Amino acid sequence: MGHNKLNLNMGGTAFNLNNGTASLAIMMSLTELDGAKDPDFQSLMPLSASAVERMAADMIKDGFDKSHPVHLWIRADGTKILIDGYTRLAAAKKAGLYEIAVYEHKDFADKRAAMIYALSQQIRRRNLSASELYPYVNRLNELSGDELLAMAD
């Protein structure tokens, strides 16, 4: 039996709809995300009270920006660990939201690999000076070894 493919046909052009091969963000309750907190990931980057305030004000006005989901690692045993998005989670709470967008990862080999991913995302996303960036690049290099020393440049 062949596989059926669902698509949308407009003007002779077929547009494939998500058939499960594309990963999409899902909505998850803040309560469930609270239960997924991990101090090792939470301490990768300090939580800035002023950033939480600014984000919360934006969320009150515009809602949670689903194009920037928080990142959750689903381990092989089903344990959920929030690896990235602690500031967004705190801001969502302050804004009075009940759920936010979450991207689920299932492919990290271990905690070290998940921490490398989370820290590298933080470094790339933030507008930090070289002196502000230095301790985070050092931490990334400690976790990953010499292969990421080039990022320090």
mmCIF file of C-alpha atoms in Angstrom:
data_model
loop_
_atom_site.group_PDB
_atom_site.id
_atom_site.type_symbol
_atom_site.label_atom_id
_atom_site.label_comp_id
_atom_site.label_asym_id
_atom_site.label_seq_id
_atom_site.Cartn_x
_atom_site.Cartn_y
_atom_site.Cartn_z
ATOM 1 C CA MET A 1 0.000 0.000 0.000
ATOM 2 C CA GLY A 2 1.419 3.408 -0.953
ATOM 3 C CA HIS A 3 1.685 6.404 1.328
ATOM 4 C CA ASN A 4 -0.952 9.068 0.928
ATOM 5 C CA LYS A 5 0.276 12.644 0.851
ATOM 6 C CA LEU A 6 -1.994 15.479 1.856
ATOM 7 C CA ASN A 7 -1.526 18.594 -0.241
ATOM 8 C CA LEU A 8 -3.309 21.762 -1.197
ATOM 9 C CA ASN A 9 -3.759 22.267 -4.920
ATOM 10 C CA MET A 10 -4.161 25.848 -6.119
ATOM 11 C CA GLY A 11 -4.017 26.792 -9.772
ATOM 12 C CA GLY A 12 -2.297 23.560 -10.724
ATOM 13 C CA THR A 13 0.432 23.947 -8.075
ATOM 14 C CA ALA A 14 0.468 21.473 -5.209
ATOM 15 C CA PHE A 15 1.571 22.742 -1.804
ATOM 16 C CA ASN A 16 2.480 19.957 0.621
ATOM 17 C CA LEU A 17 1.126 20.372 4.113
ATOM 18 C CA ASN A 18 3.099 19.242 7.149
ATOM 19 C CA ASN A 19 3.169 15.452 7.041
ATOM 20 C CA GLY A 20 5.087 15.079 10.286
ATOM 21 C CA THR A 21 8.529 15.431 8.762
ATOM 22 C CA ALA A 22 8.841 19.111 9.671
ATOM 23 C CA SER A 23 9.400 20.035 13.304
ATOM 24 C CA LEU A 24 7.125 22.759 14.553
ATOM 25 C CA ALA A 25 6.774 24.569 17.846
ATOM 26 C CA ILE A 26 3.911 23.494 20.086
ATOM 27 C CA MET A 27 2.133 25.364 22.857
ATOM 28 C CA MET A 28 2.859 24.241 26.419
ATOM 29 C CA SER A 29 1.679 25.431 29.824
ATOM 30 C CA LEU A 30 3.979 27.496 32.016
ATOM 31 C CA THR A 31 3.282 25.034 34.833
ATOM 32 C CA GLU A 32 4.660 22.149 32.791
ATOM 33 C CA LEU A 33 7.714 24.217 31.826
ATOM 34 C CA ASP A 34 8.314 25.124 35.480
ATOM 35 C CA GLY A 35 8.632 21.410 36.159
ATOM 36 C CA ALA A 36 11.280 21.144 33.433
ATOM 37 C CA LYS A 37 13.682 23.702 34.905
ATOM 38 C CA ASP A 38 17.252 22.566 35.419
ATOM 39 C CA PRO A 39 19.744 24.625 37.449
ATOM 40 C CA ASP A 40 22.645 23.766 35.128
ATOM 41 C CA PHE A 41 20.858 25.226 32.106
ATOM 42 C CA GLN A 42 19.305 28.060 34.086
ATOM 43 C CA SER A 43 22.765 29.219 35.181
ATOM 44 C CA LEU A 44 24.279 29.299 31.679
ATOM 45 C CA MET A 45 23.265 32.957 31.270
ATOM 46 C CA PRO A 46 22.163 35.230 34.121
ATOM 47 C CA LEU A 47 18.535 36.299 34.238
ATOM 48 C CA SER A 48 18.274 40.067 33.759
ATOM 49 C CA ALA A 49 15.417 41.706 35.668
ATOM 50 C CA SER A 50 15.308 44.581 33.171
ATOM 51 C CA ALA A 51 15.115 42.165 30.214
ATOM 52 C CA VAL A 52 12.271 40.277 31.929
ATOM 53 C CA GLU A 53 10.420 43.575 32.474
ATOM 54 C CA ARG A 54 10.866 44.658 28.829
ATOM 55 C CA MET A 55 9.801 41.268 27.480
ATOM 56 C CA ALA A 56 6.803 41.090 29.807
ATOM 57 C CA ALA A 57 5.637 44.533 28.649
ATOM 58 C CA ASP A 58 5.955 43.390 25.017
ATOM 59 C CA MET A 59 4.052 40.187 25.783
ATOM 60 C CA ILE A 60 1.250 42.072 27.488
ATOM 61 C CA LYS A 61 0.936 44.248 24.401
ATOM 62 C CA ASP A 62 1.536 41.709 21.614
ATOM 63 C CA GLY A 63 1.436 38.238 23.195
ATOM 64 C CA PHE A 64 4.224 35.654 23.062
ATOM 65 C CA ASP A 65 6.209 35.761 19.811
ATOM 66 C CA LYS A 66 5.802 32.185 18.570
ATOM 67 C CA SER A 67 8.689 32.653 16.141
ATOM 68 C CA HIS A 68 11.021 32.546 19.188
ATOM 69 C CA PRO A 69 9.966 29.441 21.149
ATOM 70 C CA VAL A 70 11.728 28.218 24.250
ATOM 71 C CA HIS A 71 13.695 24.986 23.796
ATOM 72 C CA LEU A 72 12.908 21.784 25.639
ATOM 73 C CA TRP A 73 14.980 18.601 25.577
ATOM 74 C CA ILE A 74 12.916 15.408 25.770
ATOM 75 C CA ARG A 75 15.337 12.747 26.977
ATOM 76 C CA ALA A 76 15.028 9.107 25.937
ATOM 77 C CA ASP A 77 13.394 8.304 29.300
ATOM 78 C CA GLY A 78 10.753 11.014 28.688
ATOM 79 C CA THR A 79 12.217 13.533 31.138
ATOM 80 C CA LYS A 80 11.675 17.106 29.966
ATOM 81 C CA ILE A 81 14.444 19.659 30.521
ATOM 82 C CA LEU A 82 14.164 23.338 29.660
ATOM 83 C CA ILE A 83 17.474 24.106 27.966
ATOM 84 C CA ASP A 84 16.872 27.608 26.586
ATOM 85 C CA GLY A 85 14.299 30.308 27.288
ATOM 86 C CA TYR A 86 14.438 31.042 30.998
ATOM 87 C CA THR A 87 14.092 34.807 30.437
ATOM 88 C CA ARG A 88 11.127 34.310 28.081
ATOM 89 C CA LEU A 89 9.508 31.951 30.600
ATOM 90 C CA ALA A 90 9.926 34.480 33.446
ATOM 91 C CA ALA A 91 8.550 37.266 31.241
ATOM 92 C CA ALA A 92 5.538 35.153 30.220
ATOM 93 C CA LYS A 93 4.747 34.544 33.898
ATOM 94 C CA LYS A 94 5.060 38.245 34.682
ATOM 95 C CA ALA A 95 2.786 39.037 31.709
ATOM 96 C CA GLY A 96 0.148 36.648 33.047
ATOM 97 C CA LEU A 97 0.316 34.169 30.170
ATOM 98 C CA TYR A 98 -0.682 30.543 30.669
ATOM 99 C CA GLU A 99 1.182 28.905 27.785
ATOM 100 C CA ILE A 100 4.000 29.682 25.364
ATOM 101 C CA ALA A 101 5.569 28.219 22.227
ATOM 102 C CA VAL A 102 8.042 25.378 22.771
ATOM 103 C CA TYR A 103 10.386 23.623 20.379
ATOM 104 C CA GLU A 104 11.093 20.042 21.439
ATOM 105 C CA HIS A 105 14.504 18.453 20.878
ATOM 106 C CA LYS A 106 14.932 14.688 21.109
ATOM 107 C CA ASP A 107 18.311 14.222 19.482
ATOM 108 C CA PHE A 108 20.947 15.285 22.029
ATOM 109 C CA ALA A 109 23.303 12.457 22.940
ATOM 110 C CA ASP A 110 23.706 13.689 26.509
ATOM 111 C CA LYS A 111 23.458 16.699 28.810
ATOM 112 C CA ARG A 112 26.805 18.054 27.640
ATOM 113 C CA ALA A 113 25.602 18.147 24.005
ATOM 114 C CA ALA A 114 22.381 19.900 25.045
ATOM 115 C CA MET A 115 24.371 22.456 27.070
ATOM 116 C CA ILE A 116 26.674 23.160 24.115
ATOM 117 C CA TYR A 117 23.630 23.770 21.930
ATOM 118 C CA ALA A 118 21.910 26.017 24.494
ATOM 119 C CA LEU A 119 24.992 28.090 25.244
ATOM 120 C CA SER A 120 25.898 28.509 21.574
ATOM 121 C CA GLN A 121 22.337 29.745 20.908
ATOM 122 C CA GLN A 122 22.636 32.251 23.752
ATOM 123 C CA ILE A 123 25.988 33.528 22.486
ATOM 124 C CA ARG A 124 24.749 33.961 18.923
ATOM 125 C CA ARG A 125 21.484 35.623 19.930
ATOM 126 C CA ARG A 126 22.788 38.239 22.356
ATOM 127 C CA ASN A 127 24.398 41.523 21.439
ATOM 128 C CA LEU A 128 27.359 41.357 23.822
ATOM 129 C CA SER A 129 30.680 43.151 23.788
ATOM 130 C CA ALA A 130 33.853 41.067 23.555
ATOM 131 C CA SER A 131 34.505 41.436 27.290
ATOM 132 C CA GLU A 132 30.908 40.417 28.118
ATOM 133 C CA LEU A 133 31.105 37.495 25.724
ATOM 134 C CA TYR A 134 34.440 36.161 26.988
ATOM 135 C CA PRO A 135 33.235 34.126 30.022
ATOM 136 C CA TYR A 136 30.471 32.462 27.974
ATOM 137 C CA VAL A 137 32.811 31.505 25.137
ATOM 138 C CA ASN A 138 35.208 30.116 27.749
ATOM 139 C CA ARG A 139 32.386 28.035 29.247
ATOM 140 C CA LEU A 140 31.413 26.820 25.793
ATOM 141 C CA ASN A 141 34.991 25.798 25.101
ATOM 142 C CA GLU A 142 35.175 23.974 28.454
ATOM 143 C CA LEU A 143 32.095 21.982 27.485
ATOM 144 C CA SER A 144 33.001 21.295 23.890
ATOM 145 C CA GLY A 145 36.771 21.146 23.714
ATOM 146 C CA ASP A 146 39.124 22.842 21.284
ATOM 147 C CA GLU A 147 36.851 22.509 18.244
ATOM 148 C CA LEU A 148 34.935 25.672 19.186
ATOM 149 C CA LEU A 149 37.925 27.885 20.031
ATOM 150 C CA ALA A 150 37.396 29.617 16.677
ATOM 151 C CA MET A 151 34.151 31.125 18.038
ATOM 152 C CA ALA A 152 36.222 33.212 20.476
ATOM 153 C CA ASP A 153 37.630 35.160 17.522
#
